[in-house]
mmCIF file of C-alpha atoms in Angstrom:
data_model
loop_
_atom_site.group_PDB
_atom_site.id
_atom_site.type_symbol
_atom_site.label_atom_id
_atom_site.label_comp_id
_atom_site.label_asym_id
_atom_site.label_seq_id
_atom_site.Cartn_x
_atom_site.Cartn_y
_atom_site.Cartn_z
ATOM 1 C CA UNK A 2 -9.694 -4.340 -22.564
ATOM 2 C CA UNK A 3 -6.111 -3.464 -21.701
ATOM 3 C CA UNK A 4 -3.652 -6.283 -22.394
ATOM 4 C CA UNK A 5 -2.008 -7.926 -19.395
ATOM 5 C CA UNK A 6 1.170 -8.411 -21.428
ATOM 6 C CA UNK A 7 2.680 -5.072 -20.476
ATOM 7 C CA UNK A 8 6.446 -4.625 -20.566
ATOM 8 C CA UNK A 9 7.797 -3.048 -17.404
ATOM 9 C CA UNK A 10 11.600 -3.159 -17.567
ATOM 10 C CA UNK A 11 11.985 -1.720 -14.075
ATOM 11 C CA UNK A 12 9.835 -4.486 -12.628
ATOM 12 C CA UNK A 13 11.880 -7.069 -14.515
ATOM 13 C CA UNK A 14 15.125 -5.712 -13.024
ATOM 14 C CA UNK A 15 13.673 -5.680 -9.512
ATOM 15 C CA UNK A 16 12.463 -9.264 -9.861
ATOM 16 C CA UNK A 17 15.935 -10.408 -10.934
ATOM 17 C CA UNK A 18 17.550 -8.631 -7.977
ATOM 18 C CA UNK A 19 15.061 -10.034 -5.446
ATOM 19 C CA UNK A 20 15.322 -13.540 -6.899
ATOM 20 C CA UNK A 21 19.109 -13.422 -6.422
ATOM 21 C CA UNK A 22 18.643 -12.581 -2.743
ATOM 22 C CA UNK A 23 16.094 -15.344 -2.222
ATOM 23 C CA UNK A 24 18.333 -17.820 -4.083
ATOM 24 C CA UNK A 25 20.984 -17.422 -1.377
ATOM 25 C CA UNK A 26 18.585 -18.940 1.167
ATOM 26 C CA UNK A 27 17.857 -22.612 0.462
ATOM 27 C CA UNK A 28 14.833 -22.769 2.744
ATOM 28 C CA UNK A 29 13.315 -19.624 1.241
ATOM 29 C CA UNK A 30 13.838 -20.989 -2.263
ATOM 30 C CA UNK A 31 11.808 -24.101 -1.509
ATOM 31 C CA UNK A 32 9.074 -22.682 0.769
ATOM 32 C CA UNK A 33 9.251 -18.855 0.636
ATOM 33 C CA UNK A 34 9.379 -18.996 4.422
ATOM 34 C CA UNK A 35 11.099 -15.680 5.056
ATOM 35 C CA UNK A 36 13.349 -15.060 8.020
ATOM 36 C CA UNK A 37 13.645 -11.572 9.506
ATOM 37 C CA UNK A 38 17.146 -11.289 8.060
ATOM 38 C CA UNK A 39 15.961 -12.206 4.567
ATOM 39 C CA UNK A 40 13.089 -9.721 4.786
ATOM 40 C CA UNK A 41 15.548 -6.947 5.564
ATOM 41 C CA UNK A 42 17.878 -7.969 2.728
ATOM 42 C CA UNK A 43 14.969 -7.845 0.281
ATOM 43 C CA UNK A 44 13.867 -4.488 1.662
ATOM 44 C CA UNK A 45 17.386 -3.082 1.279
ATOM 45 C CA UNK A 46 17.425 -4.128 -2.383
ATOM 46 C CA UNK A 47 14.019 -2.538 -2.964
ATOM 47 C CA UNK A 48 15.024 0.709 -1.274
ATOM 48 C CA UNK A 49 18.063 0.885 -3.566
ATOM 49 C CA UNK A 50 15.608 1.199 -6.491
ATOM 50 C CA UNK A 51 13.679 4.077 -4.882
ATOM 51 C CA UNK A 52 14.952 6.765 -7.246
ATOM 52 C CA UNK A 53 13.915 4.672 -10.261
ATOM 53 C CA UNK A 54 10.338 4.077 -9.135
ATOM 54 C CA UNK A 55 8.146 6.867 -10.512
ATOM 55 C CA UNK A 56 5.986 9.048 -8.319
ATOM 56 C CA UNK A 57 2.249 8.781 -8.895
ATOM 57 C CA UNK A 58 0.737 11.335 -11.280
ATOM 58 C CA UNK A 59 4.045 11.750 -13.130
ATOM 59 C CA UNK A 60 2.748 11.100 -16.642
ATOM 60 C CA UNK A 61 3.830 8.467 -19.116
ATOM 61 C CA UNK A 62 7.174 6.680 -19.162
ATOM 62 C CA UNK A 63 9.393 7.940 -21.990
ATOM 63 C CA UNK A 64 10.549 4.624 -23.425
ATOM 64 C CA UNK A 65 7.607 2.293 -22.863
ATOM 65 C CA UNK A 66 4.718 4.743 -23.028
ATOM 66 C CA UNK A 67 3.293 3.125 -19.904
ATOM 67 C CA UNK A 68 1.552 5.065 -17.192
ATOM 68 C CA UNK A 69 4.155 5.872 -14.533
ATOM 69 C CA UNK A 70 1.527 5.339 -11.872
ATOM 70 C CA UNK A 71 0.866 1.859 -13.251
ATOM 71 C CA UNK A 72 4.595 1.075 -13.247
ATOM 72 C CA UNK A 73 4.697 2.026 -9.565
ATOM 73 C CA UNK A 74 1.635 -0.083 -8.752
ATOM 74 C CA UNK A 75 3.036 -3.085 -10.612
ATOM 75 C CA UNK A 76 6.155 -2.942 -8.444
ATOM 76 C CA UNK A 77 4.080 -2.695 -5.269
ATOM 77 C CA UNK A 78 1.800 -5.550 -6.365
ATOM 78 C CA UNK A 79 4.825 -7.734 -7.092
ATOM 79 C CA UNK A 80 6.383 -7.051 -3.688
ATOM 80 C CA UNK A 81 3.019 -7.750 -2.048
ATOM 81 C CA UNK A 82 2.923 -11.144 -3.769
ATOM 82 C CA UNK A 83 6.172 -12.037 -1.985
ATOM 83 C CA UNK A 84 5.376 -10.721 1.475
ATOM 84 C CA UNK A 85 2.907 -8.170 2.849
ATOM 85 C CA UNK A 86 5.210 -7.147 5.686
ATOM 86 C CA UNK A 87 7.911 -6.097 3.241
ATOM 87 C CA UNK A 88 5.456 -4.205 1.048
ATOM 88 C CA UNK A 89 3.974 -2.481 4.100
ATOM 89 C CA UNK A 90 7.405 -1.046 4.887
ATOM 90 C CA UNK A 91 8.318 -0.340 1.271
ATOM 91 C CA UNK A 92 5.040 1.346 0.327
ATOM 92 C CA UNK A 93 5.368 3.651 3.350
ATOM 93 C CA UNK A 94 8.942 4.482 2.333
ATOM 94 C CA UNK A 95 7.933 5.312 -1.235
ATOM 95 C CA UNK A 96 4.926 7.286 -0.015
ATOM 96 C CA UNK A 97 7.162 9.466 2.159
ATOM 97 C CA UNK A 98 9.433 10.216 -0.797
ATOM 98 C CA UNK A 99 6.448 11.080 -3.017
ATOM 99 C CA UNK A 100 4.888 13.332 -0.378
ATOM 100 C CA UNK A 101 8.158 15.233 0.034
ATOM 101 C CA UNK A 102 8.474 15.539 -3.743
ATOM 102 C CA UNK A 103 4.915 16.827 -4.051
ATOM 103 C CA UNK A 104 5.344 19.514 -1.395
ATOM 104 C CA UNK A 105 8.649 20.631 -2.914
ATOM 105 C CA UNK A 106 11.075 19.373 -0.280
ATOM 106 C CA UNK A 107 14.367 18.577 -1.978
ATOM 107 C CA UNK A 108 16.736 17.683 0.864
ATOM 108 C CA UNK A 109 15.730 14.048 1.242
ATOM 109 C CA UNK A 110 18.293 12.095 3.243
ATOM 110 C CA UNK A 111 19.261 8.579 2.205
ATOM 111 C CA UNK A 112 17.835 5.754 4.253
ATOM 112 C CA UNK A 113 14.547 4.070 5.042
ATOM 113 C CA UNK A 114 11.597 6.431 5.433
ATOM 114 C CA UNK A 115 8.102 5.924 6.788
ATOM 115 C CA UNK A 116 4.876 7.920 6.943
ATOM 116 C CA UNK A 117 3.143 7.793 10.329
ATOM 117 C CA UNK A 118 -0.092 9.757 10.177
ATOM 118 C CA UNK A 119 -2.527 7.957 12.513
ATOM 119 C CA UNK A 120 -4.180 10.196 15.073
ATOM 120 C CA UNK A 121 -6.110 9.587 18.267
ATOM 121 C CA UNK A 122 -3.506 8.853 20.949
ATOM 122 C CA UNK A 123 -4.495 10.401 24.312
ATOM 123 C CA UNK A 124 -1.077 12.117 24.472
ATOM 124 C CA UNK A 125 -0.858 13.357 20.879
ATOM 125 C CA UNK A 126 2.316 14.457 19.192
ATOM 126 C CA UNK A 127 3.183 18.153 19.561
ATOM 127 C CA UNK A 128 5.846 20.501 18.232
ATOM 128 C CA UNK A 129 7.372 22.975 20.662
ATOM 129 C CA UNK A 130 10.407 25.132 19.939
ATOM 130 C CA UNK A 131 11.837 22.752 17.375
ATOM 131 C CA UNK A 132 11.157 19.642 19.421
ATOM 132 C CA UNK A 133 8.712 16.756 18.975
ATOM 133 C CA UNK A 134 6.909 15.762 22.166
ATOM 134 C CA UNK A 135 4.210 13.146 22.686
ATOM 135 C CA UNK A 136 3.103 9.841 21.218
ATOM 136 C CA UNK A 137 2.431 8.457 17.758
ATOM 137 C CA UNK A 138 0.551 5.169 17.449
ATOM 138 C CA UNK A 139 0.433 2.588 14.642
ATOM 139 C CA UNK A 140 4.047 3.160 13.562
ATOM 140 C CA UNK A 141 5.052 0.238 11.326
ATOM 141 C CA UNK A 142 8.768 -0.419 11.078
ATOM 142 C CA UNK A 143 9.351 1.711 14.166
ATOM 143 C CA UNK A 144 12.540 -0.066 15.190
ATOM 144 C CA UNK A 145 14.191 0.061 11.766
ATOM 145 C CA UNK A 146 13.192 3.348 10.120
ATOM 146 C CA UNK A 147 15.861 6.007 9.621
ATOM 147 C CA UNK A 148 13.532 8.971 9.073
ATOM 148 C CA UNK A 149 9.867 9.402 9.928
ATOM 149 C CA UNK A 150 7.507 11.805 8.164
ATOM 150 C CA UNK A 151 4.798 12.404 10.754
ATOM 151 C CA UNK A 152 1.848 14.728 11.173
ATOM 152 C CA UNK A 153 0.547 16.521 14.235
ATOM 153 C CA UNK A 154 -2.191 19.044 15.006
ATOM 154 C CA UNK A 155 -0.839 22.567 15.488
ATOM 155 C CA UNK A 156 -2.321 25.353 17.631
ATOM 156 C CA UNK A 157 -4.892 26.026 14.895
ATOM 157 C CA UNK A 158 -5.879 22.328 14.938
ATOM 158 C CA UNK A 159 -4.478 22.011 11.435
ATOM 159 C CA UNK A 160 -2.460 19.024 10.256
ATOM 160 C CA UNK A 161 1.234 19.812 9.901
ATOM 161 C CA UNK A 162 4.049 17.563 8.673
ATOM 162 C CA UNK A 163 7.452 17.236 10.281
ATOM 163 C CA UNK A 164 10.546 15.097 9.767
ATOM 164 C CA UNK A 165 12.174 13.255 12.657
ATOM 165 C CA UNK A 166 15.552 11.536 12.527
ATOM 166 C CA UNK A 167 14.914 8.255 14.340
ATOM 167 C CA UNK A 168 18.571 7.847 15.379
ATOM 168 C CA UNK A 169 18.231 10.242 18.312
ATOM 169 C CA UNK A 170 18.204 9.733 22.042
ATOM 170 C CA UNK A 171 14.809 10.413 23.580
ATOM 171 C CA UNK A 172 12.753 8.090 21.367
ATOM 172 C CA UNK A 173 10.969 5.209 23.093
ATOM 173 C CA UNK A 174 9.451 2.385 21.045
ATOM 174 C CA UNK A 175 6.736 0.246 22.633
ATOM 175 C CA UNK A 176 5.362 -2.654 20.612
ATOM 176 C CA UNK A 177 3.814 -4.499 23.564
ATOM 177 C CA UNK A 178 0.296 -3.747 22.310
ATOM 178 C CA UNK A 179 0.953 -5.318 18.898
ATOM 179 C CA UNK A 180 -0.677 -8.724 19.327
ATOM 180 C CA UNK A 181 -1.544 -9.306 15.681
ATOM 181 C CA UNK A 182 -1.163 -12.724 14.081
ATOM 182 C CA UNK A 183 -1.550 -11.399 10.547
ATOM 183 C CA UNK A 184 1.067 -8.694 9.804
ATOM 184 C CA UNK A 185 2.777 -9.721 13.047
ATOM 185 C CA UNK A 186 6.283 -9.082 11.699
ATOM 186 C CA UNK A 187 5.718 -5.441 10.723
ATOM 187 C CA UNK A 188 7.344 -4.095 13.916
ATOM 188 C CA UNK A 189 4.327 -1.851 14.510
ATOM 189 C CA UNK A 190 4.570 0.166 17.710
ATOM 190 C CA UNK A 191 3.582 3.252 19.628
ATOM 191 C CA UNK A 192 6.483 5.697 19.628
ATOM 192 C CA UNK A 193 7.062 8.232 22.393
ATOM 193 C CA UNK A 194 9.042 11.328 21.447
ATOM 194 C CA UNK A 195 10.650 12.954 24.480
ATOM 195 C CA UNK A 196 11.629 16.367 23.155
ATOM 196 C CA UNK A 197 13.642 15.253 20.113
ATOM 197 C CA UNK A 198 14.679 17.507 17.253
ATOM 198 C CA UNK A 199 12.189 17.801 14.403
ATOM 199 C CA UNK A 200 11.853 19.889 11.239
ATOM 200 C CA UNK A 201 8.580 21.247 9.912
ATOM 201 C CA UNK A 202 7.940 20.688 6.206
ATOM 202 C CA UNK A 203 5.189 21.983 3.954
ATOM 203 C CA UNK A 204 2.261 24.231 4.730
ATOM 204 C CA UNK A 205 -0.630 23.594 7.080
ATOM 205 C CA UNK A 206 -2.816 20.718 5.816
ATOM 206 C CA UNK A 207 -0.391 19.985 2.976
ATOM 207 C CA UNK A 208 -0.553 16.283 3.802
ATOM 208 C CA UNK A 209 -4.337 15.997 3.557
ATOM 209 C CA UNK A 210 -5.147 18.665 0.965
ATOM 210 C CA UNK A 211 -2.731 17.613 -1.787
ATOM 211 C CA UNK A 212 -4.004 15.537 -4.701
ATOM 212 C CA UNK A 213 -1.368 12.918 -3.951
ATOM 213 C CA UNK A 214 -3.100 11.914 -0.717
ATOM 214 C CA UNK A 215 -5.602 9.914 -2.759
ATOM 215 C CA UNK A 216 -3.055 8.819 -5.346
ATOM 216 C CA UNK A 217 -1.072 7.260 -2.494
ATOM 217 C CA UNK A 218 -4.193 5.617 -1.093
ATOM 218 C CA UNK A 219 -4.622 3.839 -4.411
ATOM 219 C CA UNK A 220 -1.064 2.527 -4.143
ATOM 220 C CA UNK A 221 -1.965 0.759 -0.902
ATOM 221 C CA UNK A 222 -4.865 -0.909 -2.721
ATOM 222 C CA UNK A 223 -2.439 -2.107 -5.411
ATOM 223 C CA UNK A 224 -0.652 -3.991 -2.618
ATOM 224 C CA UNK A 225 -3.920 -5.670 -1.616
ATOM 225 C CA UNK A 226 -4.521 -6.601 -5.241
ATOM 226 C CA UNK A 227 -1.037 -8.082 -5.668
ATOM 227 C CA UNK A 228 -1.506 -10.398 -2.698
ATOM 228 C CA UNK A 229 -4.987 -11.401 -3.865
ATOM 229 C CA UNK A 230 -3.775 -12.237 -7.359
ATOM 230 C CA UNK A 231 -0.956 -14.305 -5.897
ATOM 231 C CA UNK A 232 -3.326 -16.329 -3.702
ATOM 232 C CA UNK A 233 -5.551 -16.921 -6.719
ATOM 233 C CA UNK A 234 -2.547 -18.265 -8.647
ATOM 234 C CA UNK A 235 -2.383 -21.164 -6.187
ATOM 235 C CA UNK A 236 -5.870 -22.159 -7.341
ATOM 236 C CA UNK A 237 -4.777 -21.962 -10.984
ATOM 237 C CA UNK A 238 -1.823 -24.243 -10.254
ATOM 238 C CA UNK A 239 -4.005 -26.692 -8.333
ATOM 239 C CA UNK A 240 -6.481 -26.889 -11.199
ATOM 240 C CA UNK A 241 -3.723 -27.451 -13.762
ATOM 241 C CA UNK A 242 -2.239 -30.238 -11.665
ATOM 242 C CA UNK A 243 -5.542 -31.928 -10.847
ATOM 243 C CA UNK A 244 -8.488 -30.468 -12.764
ATOM 244 C CA UNK A 245 -12.050 -30.970 -11.623
ATOM 245 C CA UNK A 246 -15.347 -29.157 -12.007
ATOM 246 C CA UNK A 247 -15.538 -27.438 -8.641
ATOM 247 C CA UNK A 248 -12.008 -26.027 -8.953
ATOM 248 C CA UNK A 249 -12.924 -24.730 -12.414
ATOM 249 C CA UNK A 250 -16.043 -23.080 -11.009
ATOM 250 C CA UNK A 251 -14.117 -21.363 -8.189
ATOM 251 C CA UNK A 252 -11.382 -20.340 -10.630
ATOM 252 C CA UNK A 253 -13.969 -18.804 -12.936
ATOM 253 C CA UNK A 254 -15.517 -16.882 -10.059
ATOM 254 C CA UNK A 255 -12.246 -15.466 -8.751
ATOM 255 C CA UNK A 256 -10.741 -14.975 -12.202
ATOM 256 C CA UNK A 257 -13.672 -12.824 -13.269
ATOM 257 C CA UNK A 258 -13.461 -10.646 -10.168
ATOM 258 C CA UNK A 259 -9.702 -10.159 -10.515
ATOM 259 C CA UNK A 260 -9.863 -9.421 -14.257
ATOM 260 C CA UNK A 261 -12.500 -6.716 -13.774
ATOM 261 C CA UNK A 262 -10.510 -5.206 -10.909
ATOM 262 C CA UNK A 263 -7.316 -5.323 -12.952
ATOM 263 C CA UNK A 264 -8.975 -3.275 -15.694
ATOM 264 C CA UNK A 265 -10.141 -0.727 -13.143
ATOM 265 C CA UNK A 266 -6.564 -0.415 -11.855
ATOM 266 C CA UNK A 267 -5.425 0.320 -15.431
ATOM 267 C CA UNK A 268 -8.178 2.906 -15.777
ATOM 268 C CA UNK A 269 -7.366 4.586 -12.452
ATOM 269 C CA UNK A 270 -3.650 4.759 -13.245
ATOM 270 C CA UNK A 271 -4.368 6.446 -16.601
ATOM 271 C CA UNK A 272 -6.817 8.799 -14.908
ATOM 272 C CA UNK A 273 -4.220 9.893 -12.358
ATOM 273 C CA UNK A 274 -1.490 10.385 -14.955
ATOM 274 C CA UNK A 275 -3.653 12.263 -17.472
ATOM 275 C CA UNK A 276 -5.237 14.514 -14.816
ATOM 276 C CA UNK A 277 -2.484 14.721 -12.175
ATOM 277 C CA UNK A 278 -3.714 17.882 -10.461
ATOM 278 C CA UNK A 279 -7.026 16.248 -9.503
ATOM 279 C CA UNK A 280 -7.332 13.957 -6.500
ATOM 280 C CA UNK A 281 -9.909 11.585 -8.073
ATOM 281 C CA UNK A 282 -11.256 10.818 -4.619
ATOM 282 C CA UNK A 283 -14.439 9.084 -5.755
ATOM 283 C CA UNK A 284 -12.714 6.851 -8.313
ATOM 284 C CA UNK A 285 -10.017 5.882 -5.821
ATOM 285 C CA UNK A 286 -12.450 5.240 -2.983
ATOM 286 C CA UNK A 287 -14.376 2.975 -5.372
ATOM 287 C CA UNK A 288 -11.148 1.252 -6.413
ATOM 288 C CA UNK A 289 -10.177 0.595 -2.794
ATOM 289 C CA UNK A 290 -13.651 -0.706 -1.936
ATOM 290 C CA UNK A 291 -13.593 -3.029 -4.940
ATOM 291 C CA UNK A 292 -10.135 -4.414 -4.175
ATOM 292 C CA UNK A 293 -10.988 -4.888 -0.511
ATOM 293 C CA UNK A 294 -14.069 -6.898 -1.509
ATOM 294 C CA UNK A 295 -12.092 -8.976 -4.001
ATOM 295 C CA UNK A 296 -9.347 -9.601 -1.423
ATOM 296 C CA UNK A 297 -11.824 -10.891 1.160
ATOM 297 C CA UNK A 298 -13.554 -13.010 -1.463
ATOM 298 C CA UNK A 299 -10.267 -14.435 -2.743
ATOM 299 C CA UNK A 300 -9.121 -15.566 0.707
ATOM 300 C CA UNK A 301 -12.481 -17.266 1.280
ATOM 301 C CA UNK A 302 -12.978 -18.871 -2.133
ATOM 302 C CA UNK A 303 -9.403 -20.059 -2.660
ATOM 303 C CA UNK A 304 -9.506 -21.566 0.816
ATOM 304 C CA UNK A 305 -12.748 -23.374 0.024
ATOM 305 C CA UNK A 306 -11.312 -24.695 -3.232
ATOM 306 C CA UNK A 307 -7.993 -25.921 -1.827
ATOM 307 C CA UNK A 308 -8.955 -27.014 1.677
ATOM 308 C CA UNK A 309 -6.718 -26.959 4.733
ATOM 309 C CA UNK A 310 -3.499 -28.252 3.175
ATOM 310 C CA UNK A 311 -1.955 -24.977 1.901
ATOM 311 C CA UNK A 312 -2.894 -23.155 5.101
ATOM 312 C CA UNK A 313 -0.992 -25.783 7.081
ATOM 313 C CA UNK A 314 1.822 -26.900 4.786
ATOM 314 C CA UNK A 315 2.703 -23.927 2.565
ATOM 315 C CA UNK A 316 4.432 -21.128 4.456
ATOM 316 C CA UNK A 317 3.936 -18.527 1.721
ATOM 317 C CA UNK A 318 0.236 -19.260 1.223
ATOM 318 C CA UNK A 319 -0.413 -19.381 4.966
ATOM 319 C CA UNK A 320 1.377 -16.091 5.564
ATOM 320 C CA UNK A 321 -0.440 -14.222 2.780
ATOM 321 C CA UNK A 322 -3.786 -15.640 3.932
ATOM 322 C CA UNK A 323 -3.164 -14.483 7.496
ATOM 323 C CA UNK A 324 -1.672 -11.094 6.594
ATOM 324 C CA UNK A 325 -4.119 -9.934 3.924
ATOM 325 C CA UNK A 326 -7.281 -9.732 6.100
ATOM 326 C CA UNK A 327 -5.356 -7.529 8.561
ATOM 327 C CA UNK A 328 -3.792 -5.318 5.889
ATOM 328 C CA UNK A 329 -7.109 -4.578 4.167
ATOM 329 C CA UNK A 330 -8.455 -3.233 7.438
ATOM 330 C CA UNK A 331 -6.436 -0.152 6.518
ATOM 331 C CA UNK A 332 -9.641 0.420 4.601
ATOM 332 C CA UNK A 333 -12.427 1.998 6.625
ATOM 333 C CA UNK A 334 -15.244 -0.312 5.590
ATOM 334 C CA UNK A 335 -18.695 1.174 6.067
ATOM 335 C CA UNK A 336 -17.339 4.723 6.413
ATOM 336 C CA UNK A 337 -15.710 4.449 2.979
ATOM 337 C CA UNK A 338 -18.958 3.207 1.436
ATOM 338 C CA UNK A 339 -20.837 6.077 3.100
ATOM 339 C CA UNK A 340 -18.420 8.586 1.542
ATOM 340 C CA UNK A 341 -18.747 6.873 -1.849
ATOM 341 C CA UNK A 342 -22.516 7.252 -1.570
ATOM 342 C CA UNK A 343 -22.242 10.933 -0.681
ATOM 343 C CA UNK A 344 -19.793 11.655 -3.502
ATOM 344 C CA UNK A 345 -21.901 9.666 -5.960
ATOM 345 C CA UNK A 346 -24.963 11.686 -5.027
ATOM 346 C CA UNK A 347 -22.954 14.864 -5.541
ATOM 347 C CA UNK A 348 -21.896 13.589 -8.950
ATOM 348 C CA UNK A 349 -25.550 13.010 -9.874
ATOM 349 C CA UNK A 350 -26.476 16.498 -8.675
ATOM 350 C CA UNK A 351 -23.660 18.188 -10.604
ATOM 351 C CA UNK A 352 -23.968 16.189 -13.838
ATOM 352 C CA UNK A 353 -23.441 18.528 -16.796
ATOM 353 C CA UNK A 354 -24.283 16.002 -19.493
ATOM 354 C CA UNK A 355 -28.033 16.012 -19.028
ATOM 355 C CA UNK A 356 -27.959 12.449 -17.706
ATOM 356 C CA UNK A 357 -30.347 11.629 -14.904
ATOM 357 C CA UNK A 358 -28.306 8.503 -14.267
ATOM 358 C CA UNK A 359 -24.503 8.861 -14.247
ATOM 359 C CA UNK A 360 -24.084 5.094 -14.731
ATOM 360 C CA UNK A 361 -25.953 5.175 -18.031
ATOM 361 C CA UNK A 362 -23.857 3.999 -20.990
#
């Protein structure tokens, strides 16, 4: 079993910087009830560390010998434990930088980036003579992002990436449809591009075909895990303050699930860093499915153990509990399990070790 006592100096520095920001707000210090202004201050600090946060699949850190992918996930999990809105913005920013790095784009402008890749709007985004025209839905941070890395379907119906400077005239942001309670503060909107300048980057299907697509998907799951672990810590504290049998039972149930999932995160990070050219789709789909299940279970079990009080009187607990069920719907539920089944069957069929059962020890 991998030890949980792992030294991550970058994470330590980020924690110190974030704690200093929170310490300036008396209310936030006592309740972790974040104002919009404080969220943006924390985000600005995090973005300032962007160049120090390793890309996924970038090997082992020189000084610590840690997996660089794990270092990245630890940062994301920590930010998620503070606030899922902030980590939603920050993960998208880091993902954009990693995508551009992977496809060999070196002219990355300073500022806040986002990846907006949802499809399905009836007036889809198009690229005509250097201009972006049409709509993009599900754009988190739409009103605050400096640069958007977006995809569209070209004339060959292939996915193509382009960069759009969001400080242009001709961009309309409509968040009237965003009625969420959980993740309400993410500033998620449908954006209309009315013939604004855009730059194509990468080859056709570079976004979907690169190995990093799945490496990035695992990073989102690390955010889910970070929030789940934080909610579980409230149960640990409650048991330490007032121990009883039923709290111990719930703590044992959740602690086991989180510990197993933690080990799988360590395994997946090592897998990505030791075989960076492979996408590891099956392993990462399984990781996401496991963390989604643990997240749902944690919200339910911790709530049963602690009752209504923290939902009603603890701003941080209440916010995480409301946000997490919405965030994990970035998973695709039954469709993901279907794909895991298909890939597992393929693994059985292609087994080269003479094993009839790939789960055999």
